[in-house]
mmCIF file of C-alpha atoms in Angstrom:
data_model
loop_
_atom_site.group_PDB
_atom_site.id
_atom_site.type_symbol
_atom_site.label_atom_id
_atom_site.label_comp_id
_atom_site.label_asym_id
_atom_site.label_seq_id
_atom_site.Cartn_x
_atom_site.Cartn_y
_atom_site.Cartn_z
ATOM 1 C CA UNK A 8 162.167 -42.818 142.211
ATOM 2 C CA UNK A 9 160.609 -39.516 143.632
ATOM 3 C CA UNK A 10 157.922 -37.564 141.627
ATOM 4 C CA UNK A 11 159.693 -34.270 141.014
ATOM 5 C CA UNK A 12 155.718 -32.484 140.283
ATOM 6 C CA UNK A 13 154.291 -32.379 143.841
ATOM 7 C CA UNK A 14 157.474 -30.269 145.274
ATOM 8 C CA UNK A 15 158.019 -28.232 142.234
ATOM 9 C CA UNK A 16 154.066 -27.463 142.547
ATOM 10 C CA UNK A 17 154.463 -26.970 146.879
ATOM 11 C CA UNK A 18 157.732 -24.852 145.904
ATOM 12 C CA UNK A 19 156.467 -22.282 144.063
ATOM 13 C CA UNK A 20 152.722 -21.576 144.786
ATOM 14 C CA UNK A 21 153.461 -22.222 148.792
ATOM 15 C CA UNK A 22 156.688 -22.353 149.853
ATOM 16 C CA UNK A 23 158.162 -19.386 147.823
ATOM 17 C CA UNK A 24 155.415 -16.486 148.605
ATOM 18 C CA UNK A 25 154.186 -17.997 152.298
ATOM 19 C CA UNK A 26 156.914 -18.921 154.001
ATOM 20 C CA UNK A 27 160.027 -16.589 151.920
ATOM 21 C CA UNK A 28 157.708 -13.682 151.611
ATOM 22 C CA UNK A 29 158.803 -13.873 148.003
ATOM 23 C CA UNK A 30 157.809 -10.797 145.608
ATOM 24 C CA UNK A 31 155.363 -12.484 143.094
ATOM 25 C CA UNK A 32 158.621 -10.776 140.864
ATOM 26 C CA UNK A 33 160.718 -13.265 142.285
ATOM 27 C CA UNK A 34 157.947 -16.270 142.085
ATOM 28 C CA UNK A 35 157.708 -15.688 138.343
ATOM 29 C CA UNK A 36 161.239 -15.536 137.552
ATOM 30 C CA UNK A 37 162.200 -18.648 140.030
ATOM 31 C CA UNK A 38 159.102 -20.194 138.282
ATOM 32 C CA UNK A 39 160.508 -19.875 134.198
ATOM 33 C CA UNK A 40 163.612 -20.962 135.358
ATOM 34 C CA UNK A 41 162.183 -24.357 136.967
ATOM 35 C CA UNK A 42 160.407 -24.692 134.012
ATOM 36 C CA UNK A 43 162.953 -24.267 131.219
ATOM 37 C CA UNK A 44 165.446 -26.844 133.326
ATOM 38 C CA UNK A 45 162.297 -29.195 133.415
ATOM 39 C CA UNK A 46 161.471 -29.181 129.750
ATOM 40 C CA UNK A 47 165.058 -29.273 128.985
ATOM 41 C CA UNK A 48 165.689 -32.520 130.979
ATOM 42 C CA UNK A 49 162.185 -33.594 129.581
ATOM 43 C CA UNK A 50 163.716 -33.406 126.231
ATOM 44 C CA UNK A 51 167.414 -34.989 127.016
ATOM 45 C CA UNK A 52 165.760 -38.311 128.656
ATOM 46 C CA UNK A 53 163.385 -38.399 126.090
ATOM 47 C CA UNK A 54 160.113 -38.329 128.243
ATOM 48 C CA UNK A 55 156.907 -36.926 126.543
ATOM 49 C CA UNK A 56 156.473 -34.583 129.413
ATOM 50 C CA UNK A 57 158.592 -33.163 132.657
ATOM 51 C CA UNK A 58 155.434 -34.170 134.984
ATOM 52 C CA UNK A 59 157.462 -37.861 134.248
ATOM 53 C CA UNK A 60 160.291 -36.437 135.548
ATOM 54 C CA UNK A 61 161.733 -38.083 139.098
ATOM 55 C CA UNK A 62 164.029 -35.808 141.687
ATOM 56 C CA UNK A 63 166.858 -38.262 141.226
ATOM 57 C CA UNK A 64 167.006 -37.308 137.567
ATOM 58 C CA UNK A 65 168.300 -33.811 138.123
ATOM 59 C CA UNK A 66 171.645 -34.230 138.744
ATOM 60 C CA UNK A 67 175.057 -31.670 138.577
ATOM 61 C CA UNK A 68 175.659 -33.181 135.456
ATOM 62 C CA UNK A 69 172.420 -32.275 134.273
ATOM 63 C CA UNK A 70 172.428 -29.005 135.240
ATOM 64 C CA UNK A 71 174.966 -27.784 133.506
ATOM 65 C CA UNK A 72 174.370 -29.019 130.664
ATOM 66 C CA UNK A 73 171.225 -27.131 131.034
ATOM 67 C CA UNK A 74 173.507 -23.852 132.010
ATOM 68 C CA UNK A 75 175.243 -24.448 128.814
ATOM 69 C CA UNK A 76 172.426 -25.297 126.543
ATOM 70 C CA UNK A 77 171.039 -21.489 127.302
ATOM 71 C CA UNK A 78 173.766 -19.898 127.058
ATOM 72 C CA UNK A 79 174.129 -21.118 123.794
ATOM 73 C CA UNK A 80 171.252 -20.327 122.691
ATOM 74 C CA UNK A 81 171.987 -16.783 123.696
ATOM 75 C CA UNK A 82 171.498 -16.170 127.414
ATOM 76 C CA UNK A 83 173.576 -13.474 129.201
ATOM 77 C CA UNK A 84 175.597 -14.503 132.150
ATOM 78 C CA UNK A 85 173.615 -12.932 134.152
ATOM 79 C CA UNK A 86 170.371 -14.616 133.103
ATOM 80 C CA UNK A 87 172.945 -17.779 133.244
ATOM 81 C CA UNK A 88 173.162 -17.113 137.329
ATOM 82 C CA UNK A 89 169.683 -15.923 137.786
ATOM 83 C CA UNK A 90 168.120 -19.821 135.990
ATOM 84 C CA UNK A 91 171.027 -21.125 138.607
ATOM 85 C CA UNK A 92 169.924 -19.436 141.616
ATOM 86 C CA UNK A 93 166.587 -20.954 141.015
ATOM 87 C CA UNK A 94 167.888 -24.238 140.407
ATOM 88 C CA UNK A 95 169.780 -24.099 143.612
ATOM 89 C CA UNK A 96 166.399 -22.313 145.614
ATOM 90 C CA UNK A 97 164.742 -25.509 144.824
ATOM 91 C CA UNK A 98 167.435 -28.068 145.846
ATOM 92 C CA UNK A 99 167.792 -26.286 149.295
ATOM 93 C CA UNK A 100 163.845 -26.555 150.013
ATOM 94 C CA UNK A 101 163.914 -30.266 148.964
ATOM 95 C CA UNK A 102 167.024 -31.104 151.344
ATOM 96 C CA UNK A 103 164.790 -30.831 154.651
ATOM 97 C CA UNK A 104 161.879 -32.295 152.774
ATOM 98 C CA UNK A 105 163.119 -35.170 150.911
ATOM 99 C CA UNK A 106 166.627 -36.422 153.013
ATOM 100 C CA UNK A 107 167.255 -38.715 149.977
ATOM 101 C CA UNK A 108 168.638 -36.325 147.573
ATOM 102 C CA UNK A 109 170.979 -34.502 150.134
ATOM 103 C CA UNK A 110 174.290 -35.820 148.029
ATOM 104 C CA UNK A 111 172.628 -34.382 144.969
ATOM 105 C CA UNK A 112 171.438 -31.358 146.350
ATOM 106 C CA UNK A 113 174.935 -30.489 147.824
ATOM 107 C CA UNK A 114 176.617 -31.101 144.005
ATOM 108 C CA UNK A 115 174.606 -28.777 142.892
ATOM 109 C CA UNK A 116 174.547 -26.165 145.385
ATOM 110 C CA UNK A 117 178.849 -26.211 144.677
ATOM 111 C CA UNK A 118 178.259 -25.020 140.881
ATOM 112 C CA UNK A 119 180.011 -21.751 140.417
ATOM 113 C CA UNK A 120 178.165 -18.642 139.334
ATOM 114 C CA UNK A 121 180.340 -17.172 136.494
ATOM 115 C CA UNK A 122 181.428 -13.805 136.110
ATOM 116 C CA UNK A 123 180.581 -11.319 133.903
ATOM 117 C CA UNK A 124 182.088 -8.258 132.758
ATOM 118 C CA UNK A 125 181.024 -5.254 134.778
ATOM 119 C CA UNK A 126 180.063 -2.526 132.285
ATOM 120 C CA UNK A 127 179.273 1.165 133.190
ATOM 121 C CA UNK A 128 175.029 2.285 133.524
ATOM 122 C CA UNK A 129 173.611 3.886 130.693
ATOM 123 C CA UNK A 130 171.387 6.830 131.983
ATOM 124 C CA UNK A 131 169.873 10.074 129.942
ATOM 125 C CA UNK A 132 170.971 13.226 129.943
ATOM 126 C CA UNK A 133 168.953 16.244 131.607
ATOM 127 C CA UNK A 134 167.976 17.231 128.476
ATOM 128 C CA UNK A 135 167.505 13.527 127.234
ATOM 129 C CA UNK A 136 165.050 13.146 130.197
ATOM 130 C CA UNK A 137 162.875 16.212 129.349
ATOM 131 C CA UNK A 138 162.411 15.718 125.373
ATOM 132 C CA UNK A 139 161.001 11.730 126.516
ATOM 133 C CA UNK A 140 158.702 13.004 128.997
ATOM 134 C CA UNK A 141 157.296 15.849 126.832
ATOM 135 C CA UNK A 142 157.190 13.284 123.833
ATOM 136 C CA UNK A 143 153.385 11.315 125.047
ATOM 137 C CA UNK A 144 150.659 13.878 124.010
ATOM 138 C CA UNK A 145 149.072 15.131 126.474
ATOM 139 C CA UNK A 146 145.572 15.915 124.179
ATOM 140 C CA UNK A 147 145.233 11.771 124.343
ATOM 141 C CA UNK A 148 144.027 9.380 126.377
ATOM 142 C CA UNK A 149 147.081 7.289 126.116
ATOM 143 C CA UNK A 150 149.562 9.965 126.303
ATOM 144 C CA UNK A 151 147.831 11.508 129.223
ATOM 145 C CA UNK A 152 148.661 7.819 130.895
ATOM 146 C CA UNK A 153 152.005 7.237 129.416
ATOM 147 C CA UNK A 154 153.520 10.742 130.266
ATOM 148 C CA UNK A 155 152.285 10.359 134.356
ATOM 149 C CA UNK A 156 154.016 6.754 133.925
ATOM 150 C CA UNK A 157 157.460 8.160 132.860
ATOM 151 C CA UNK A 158 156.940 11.029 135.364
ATOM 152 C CA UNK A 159 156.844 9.050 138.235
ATOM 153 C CA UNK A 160 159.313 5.961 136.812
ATOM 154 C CA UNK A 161 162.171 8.497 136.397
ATOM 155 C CA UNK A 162 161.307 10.713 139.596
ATOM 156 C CA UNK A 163 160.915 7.683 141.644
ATOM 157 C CA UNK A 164 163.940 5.398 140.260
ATOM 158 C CA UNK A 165 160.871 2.522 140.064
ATOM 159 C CA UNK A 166 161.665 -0.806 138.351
ATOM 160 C CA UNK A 167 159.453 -1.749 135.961
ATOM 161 C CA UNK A 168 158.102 -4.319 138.333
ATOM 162 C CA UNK A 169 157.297 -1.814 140.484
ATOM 163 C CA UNK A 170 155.527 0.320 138.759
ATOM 164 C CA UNK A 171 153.241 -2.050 136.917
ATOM 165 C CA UNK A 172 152.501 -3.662 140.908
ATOM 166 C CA UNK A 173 151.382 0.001 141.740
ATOM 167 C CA UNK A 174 148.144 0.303 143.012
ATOM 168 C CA UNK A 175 145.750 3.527 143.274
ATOM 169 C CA UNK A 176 145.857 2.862 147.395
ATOM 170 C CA UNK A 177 149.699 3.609 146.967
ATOM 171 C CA UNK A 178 149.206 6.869 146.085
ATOM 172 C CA UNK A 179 148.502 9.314 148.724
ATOM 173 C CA UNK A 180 146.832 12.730 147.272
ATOM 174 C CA UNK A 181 147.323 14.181 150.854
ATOM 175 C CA UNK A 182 150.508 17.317 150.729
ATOM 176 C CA UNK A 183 152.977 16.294 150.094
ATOM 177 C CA UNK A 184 151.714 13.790 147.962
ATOM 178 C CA UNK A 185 153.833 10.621 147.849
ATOM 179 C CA UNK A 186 153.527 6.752 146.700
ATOM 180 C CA UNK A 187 154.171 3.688 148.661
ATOM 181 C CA UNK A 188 156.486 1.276 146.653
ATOM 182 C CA UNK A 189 156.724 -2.309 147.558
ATOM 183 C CA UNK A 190 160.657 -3.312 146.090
ATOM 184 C CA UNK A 191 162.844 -5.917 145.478
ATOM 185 C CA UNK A 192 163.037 -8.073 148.580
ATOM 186 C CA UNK A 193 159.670 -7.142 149.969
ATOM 187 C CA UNK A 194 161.514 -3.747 151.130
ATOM 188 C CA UNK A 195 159.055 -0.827 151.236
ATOM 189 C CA UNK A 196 159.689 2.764 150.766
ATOM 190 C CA UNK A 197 157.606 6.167 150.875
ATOM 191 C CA UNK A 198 158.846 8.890 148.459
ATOM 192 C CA UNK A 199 157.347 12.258 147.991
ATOM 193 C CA UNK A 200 156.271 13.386 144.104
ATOM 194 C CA UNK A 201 157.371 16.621 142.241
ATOM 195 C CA UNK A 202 154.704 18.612 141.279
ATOM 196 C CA UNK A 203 154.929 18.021 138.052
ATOM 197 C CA UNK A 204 154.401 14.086 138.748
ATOM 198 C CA UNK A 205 151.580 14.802 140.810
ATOM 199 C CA UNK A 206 150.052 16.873 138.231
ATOM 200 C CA UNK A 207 150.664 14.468 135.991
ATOM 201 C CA UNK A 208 149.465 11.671 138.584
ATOM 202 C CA UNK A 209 146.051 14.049 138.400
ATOM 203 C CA UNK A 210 145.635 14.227 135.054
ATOM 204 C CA UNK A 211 145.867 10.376 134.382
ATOM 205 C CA UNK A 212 143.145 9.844 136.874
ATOM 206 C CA UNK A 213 140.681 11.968 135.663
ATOM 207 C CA UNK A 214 140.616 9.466 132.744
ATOM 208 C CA UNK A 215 141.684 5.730 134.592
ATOM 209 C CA UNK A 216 138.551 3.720 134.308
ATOM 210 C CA UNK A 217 137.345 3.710 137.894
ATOM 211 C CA UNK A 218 135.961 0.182 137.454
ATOM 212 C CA UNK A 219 139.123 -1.171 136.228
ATOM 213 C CA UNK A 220 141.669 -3.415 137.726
ATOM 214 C CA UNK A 221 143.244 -2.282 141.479
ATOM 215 C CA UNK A 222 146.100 -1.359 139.302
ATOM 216 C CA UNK A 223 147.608 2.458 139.008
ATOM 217 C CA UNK A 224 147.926 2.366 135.204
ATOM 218 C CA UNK A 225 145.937 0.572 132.684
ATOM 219 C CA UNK A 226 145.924 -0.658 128.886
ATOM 220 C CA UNK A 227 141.935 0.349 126.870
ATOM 221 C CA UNK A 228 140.182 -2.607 128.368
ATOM 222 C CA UNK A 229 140.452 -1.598 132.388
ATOM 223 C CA UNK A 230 143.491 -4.284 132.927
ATOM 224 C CA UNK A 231 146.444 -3.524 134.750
ATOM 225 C CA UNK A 232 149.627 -2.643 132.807
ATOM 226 C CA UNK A 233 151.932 -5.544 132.315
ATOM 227 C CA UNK A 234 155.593 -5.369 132.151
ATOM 228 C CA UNK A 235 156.186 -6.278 128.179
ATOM 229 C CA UNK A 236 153.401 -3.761 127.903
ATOM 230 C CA UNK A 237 155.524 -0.625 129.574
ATOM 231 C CA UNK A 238 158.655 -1.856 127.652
ATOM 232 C CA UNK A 239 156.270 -1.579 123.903
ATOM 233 C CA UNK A 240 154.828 2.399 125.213
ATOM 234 C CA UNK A 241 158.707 3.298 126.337
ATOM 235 C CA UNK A 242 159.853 2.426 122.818
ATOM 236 C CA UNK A 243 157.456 4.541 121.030
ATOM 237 C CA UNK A 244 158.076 7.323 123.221
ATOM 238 C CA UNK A 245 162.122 6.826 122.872
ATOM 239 C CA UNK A 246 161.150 6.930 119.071
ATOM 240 C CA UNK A 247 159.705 9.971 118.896
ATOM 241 C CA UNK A 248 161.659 12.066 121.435
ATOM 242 C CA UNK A 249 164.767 10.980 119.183
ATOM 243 C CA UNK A 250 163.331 12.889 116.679
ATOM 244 C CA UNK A 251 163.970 16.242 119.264
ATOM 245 C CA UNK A 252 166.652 15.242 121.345
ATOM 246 C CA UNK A 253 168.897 12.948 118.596
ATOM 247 C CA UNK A 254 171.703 11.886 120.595
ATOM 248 C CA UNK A 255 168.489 9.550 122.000
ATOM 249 C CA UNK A 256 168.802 7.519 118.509
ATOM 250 C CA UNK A 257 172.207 5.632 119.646
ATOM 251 C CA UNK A 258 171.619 4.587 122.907
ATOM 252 C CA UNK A 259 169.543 1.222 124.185
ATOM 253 C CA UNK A 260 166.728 2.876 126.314
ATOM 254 C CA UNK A 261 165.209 0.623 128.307
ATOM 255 C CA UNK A 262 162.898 0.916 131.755
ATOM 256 C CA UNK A 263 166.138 0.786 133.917
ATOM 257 C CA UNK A 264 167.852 3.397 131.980
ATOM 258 C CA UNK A 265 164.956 5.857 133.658
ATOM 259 C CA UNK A 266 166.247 4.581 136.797
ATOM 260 C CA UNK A 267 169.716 4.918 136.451
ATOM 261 C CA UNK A 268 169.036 8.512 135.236
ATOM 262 C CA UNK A 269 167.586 9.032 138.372
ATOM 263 C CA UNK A 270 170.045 7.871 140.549
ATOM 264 C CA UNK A 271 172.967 9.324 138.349
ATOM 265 C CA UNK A 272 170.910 12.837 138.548
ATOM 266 C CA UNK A 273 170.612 12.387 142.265
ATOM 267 C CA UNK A 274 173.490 11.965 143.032
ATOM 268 C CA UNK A 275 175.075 14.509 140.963
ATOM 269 C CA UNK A 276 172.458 16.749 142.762
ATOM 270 C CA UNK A 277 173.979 15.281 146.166
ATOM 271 C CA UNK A 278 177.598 16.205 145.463
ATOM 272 C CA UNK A 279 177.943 12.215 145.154
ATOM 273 C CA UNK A 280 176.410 11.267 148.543
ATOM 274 C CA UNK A 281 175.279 8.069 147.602
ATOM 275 C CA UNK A 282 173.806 7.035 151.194
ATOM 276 C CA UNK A 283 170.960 9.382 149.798
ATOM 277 C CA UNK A 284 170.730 7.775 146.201
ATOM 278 C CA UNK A 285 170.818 4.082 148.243
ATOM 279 C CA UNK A 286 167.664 5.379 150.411
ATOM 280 C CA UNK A 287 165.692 6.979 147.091
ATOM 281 C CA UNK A 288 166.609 3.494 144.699
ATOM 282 C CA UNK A 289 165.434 1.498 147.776
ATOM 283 C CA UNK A 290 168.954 -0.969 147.608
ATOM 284 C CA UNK A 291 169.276 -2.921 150.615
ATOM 285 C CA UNK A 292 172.778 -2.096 150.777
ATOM 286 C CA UNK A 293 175.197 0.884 149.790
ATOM 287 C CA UNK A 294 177.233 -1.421 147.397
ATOM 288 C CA UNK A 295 174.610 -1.285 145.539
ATOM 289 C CA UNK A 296 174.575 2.221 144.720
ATOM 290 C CA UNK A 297 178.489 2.675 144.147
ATOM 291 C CA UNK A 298 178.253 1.633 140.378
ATOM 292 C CA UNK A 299 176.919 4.800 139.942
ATOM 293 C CA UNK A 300 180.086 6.377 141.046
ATOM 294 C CA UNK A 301 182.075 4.848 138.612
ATOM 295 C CA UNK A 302 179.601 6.135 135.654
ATOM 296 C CA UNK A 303 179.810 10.140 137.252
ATOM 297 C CA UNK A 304 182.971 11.500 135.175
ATOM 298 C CA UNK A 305 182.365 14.275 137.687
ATOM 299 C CA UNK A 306 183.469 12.227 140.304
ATOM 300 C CA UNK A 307 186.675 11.671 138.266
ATOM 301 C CA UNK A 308 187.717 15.546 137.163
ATOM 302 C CA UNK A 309 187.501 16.277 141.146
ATOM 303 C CA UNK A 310 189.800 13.728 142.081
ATOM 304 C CA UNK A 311 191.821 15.065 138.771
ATOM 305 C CA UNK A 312 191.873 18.413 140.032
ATOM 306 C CA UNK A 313 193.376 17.743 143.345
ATOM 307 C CA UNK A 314 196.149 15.690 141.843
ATOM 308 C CA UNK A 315 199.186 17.469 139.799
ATOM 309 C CA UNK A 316 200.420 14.963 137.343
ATOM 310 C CA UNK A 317 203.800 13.669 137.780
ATOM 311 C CA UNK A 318 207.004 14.682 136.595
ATOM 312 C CA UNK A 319 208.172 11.989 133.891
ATOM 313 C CA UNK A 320 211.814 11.527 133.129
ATOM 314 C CA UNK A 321 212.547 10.194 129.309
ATOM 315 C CA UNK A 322 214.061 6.675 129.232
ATOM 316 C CA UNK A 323 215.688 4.157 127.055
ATOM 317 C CA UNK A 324 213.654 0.821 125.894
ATOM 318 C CA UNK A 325 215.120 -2.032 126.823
ATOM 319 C CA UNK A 326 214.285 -5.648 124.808
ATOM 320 C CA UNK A 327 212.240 -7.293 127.749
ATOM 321 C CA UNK A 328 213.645 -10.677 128.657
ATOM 322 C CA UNK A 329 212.487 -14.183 126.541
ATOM 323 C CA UNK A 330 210.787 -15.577 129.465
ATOM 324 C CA UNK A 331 209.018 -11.856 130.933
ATOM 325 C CA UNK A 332 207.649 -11.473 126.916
ATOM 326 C CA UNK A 333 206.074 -14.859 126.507
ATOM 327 C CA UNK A 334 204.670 -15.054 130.363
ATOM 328 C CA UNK A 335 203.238 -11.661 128.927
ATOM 329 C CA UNK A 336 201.806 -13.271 125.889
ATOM 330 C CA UNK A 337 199.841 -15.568 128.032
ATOM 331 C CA UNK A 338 197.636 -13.142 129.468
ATOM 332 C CA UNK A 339 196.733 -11.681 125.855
ATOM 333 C CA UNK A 340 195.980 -15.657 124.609
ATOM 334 C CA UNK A 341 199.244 -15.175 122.547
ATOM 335 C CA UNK A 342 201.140 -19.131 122.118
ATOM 336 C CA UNK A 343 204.742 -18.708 122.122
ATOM 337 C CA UNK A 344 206.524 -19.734 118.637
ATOM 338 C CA UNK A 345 207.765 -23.347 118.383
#
């Protein structure tokens, strides 16, 4: 039997950020999901911990069973794929290293990813966007911090995990100002601030603790702004512009709404060029960006406009045949009677 520790441990603190170049992003999330298939195989063979566990132990079978496990317990099928994509990460790193558990390896690398329902972006309105920006107060330290931090996430379209990875060389004071942003798949892009994120930019660092963390933005004690910590001040704020803007009080606003909101903006600003909205987001390719056509009803009254709608002659119904109406049934989980 193989010690599974040593290449799990050689996987993610060398492997993964040496020679992938992985974000540390992607090391974290590659990391939980090692470690929630570990425990949960701990747990199945009954071992009293997953440093026990051997390579030869983590098999198809037991992989989905782990796949299942979480998504009973609640996981979305798109955190389903991402824990699988992990899974499979690993296997393909042991395959050169350890020849042993090629069979295995290859099993596993033929589980399906499932599909998911593709549901249309939630983004802010204009006016949405405004009464959230103006809702930090600007009097306090906090606010002075929180309202350059939604500034520049819904100028820039920054994920979350870029903004919190930010650090005060990325910004460059010099006109026109700008920030360097380090995305998804080690892709870097330059983008030049409003002046009204640069002021805001200003403001914050009259007050950032100069002795503090290399960080942009940090929490009271100097530290650098985590993730879970962005997602608590965006709530708050989401709160309390509700109370101006109220349509704000039924949707889910989360740090990728400000995102979307920027692309949707910018590309309604772009008469729907989304080569421009691709380059802004920083997507590595323009399929990427094309979801946000299908959210831009503006999109859909110009194709409207340009059609006339068709000339419909009235008909008679006509009882469909046995056969046609239960085939039809099928699709719609409908038995036939017996």
């Amino acid at each position: 039997m193989t010690p599974l520790a040593r290449h799990a441990s050689i996987f993610v603190f060398d492997y993964l950020p040496r020679d992938k170049g992985a974000s540390p992003h992607t090391v974290e999330a590659y990391s939980q999901g090692l470690s929630l298939l570990l425990r949960f195989a701990a747990g199945r063979l009954k071992l009293k911990q997953p440093s026990q566990l051997a390579l030869e132990q983590i098999d198809a079978d037991l992989v989905l069973a782990f796949l299942e496990d979480i998504e009973q317990r609640g996981a979305s099928v798109s955190t389903r794929n991402a824990r699988l994509a992990a899974i499979k990460a690993f296997f393909r790193f042991l395959e050169w290293r350890e020849p042993s558990v090629l069979a295995q390896a290859a099993k596993i690398a033929l589980i399906p990813k499932k599909k998911a329902d593709k549901s249309l972006v939630v983004w802010l309105t204009r006016t949405e966007i405004r009464a959230l920006l103006e809702a930090p107060d600007p009097r306090r330290w906090a606010g002075t911090r929180d309202r350059a931090m939604l500034h520049l996430t819904y100028t820039c379209g920054l994920r979350v995990s870029e903004l919190t990875a930010l650090a005060l060389a990325d910004y460059d004071r010099r006109t026109p100002a700008s920030v360097r942003i380090m995305g998804k798949g080690r892709r870097e892009r330059l983008l030049p601030l409003w002046k009204e994120t640069r002021l805001a930019l200003e403001a914050w660092l009259r007050l950032r603790d100069p002795d503090g963390d290399q960080q942009l933005f940090h929490n009271r004690s100097g530290r650098g702004l985590s993730r879970w910590g962005f997602n608590v001040i965006l709530a708050k704020h989401v709160k309390a512009a509700s109370m101006v803007e109220t349509s704000l009080a039924n949707k889910r606003v989360t740090p990728h709404t400000l995102r979307h909101s920027c692309a949707m903006h910018t590309l309604q600003a772009n008469s729907g060029d989304v080569r421009k909205v691709s380059v802004w987001l920083g997507h590595a390719t323009i399929k990427s960006t094309e979801v946000y056509l299908h959210a831009d009803p503006t999109e859909k009254l110009e194709i409207l406009d340009g059609v006339r709608a068709p000339r419909l002659r009235p008909g008679r119904f006509r009882a469909p045949d046995k056969l046609v109406a239960m085939l039809s049934g099928a699709s719609k989980g409908r038995r036939p009677m017996d």
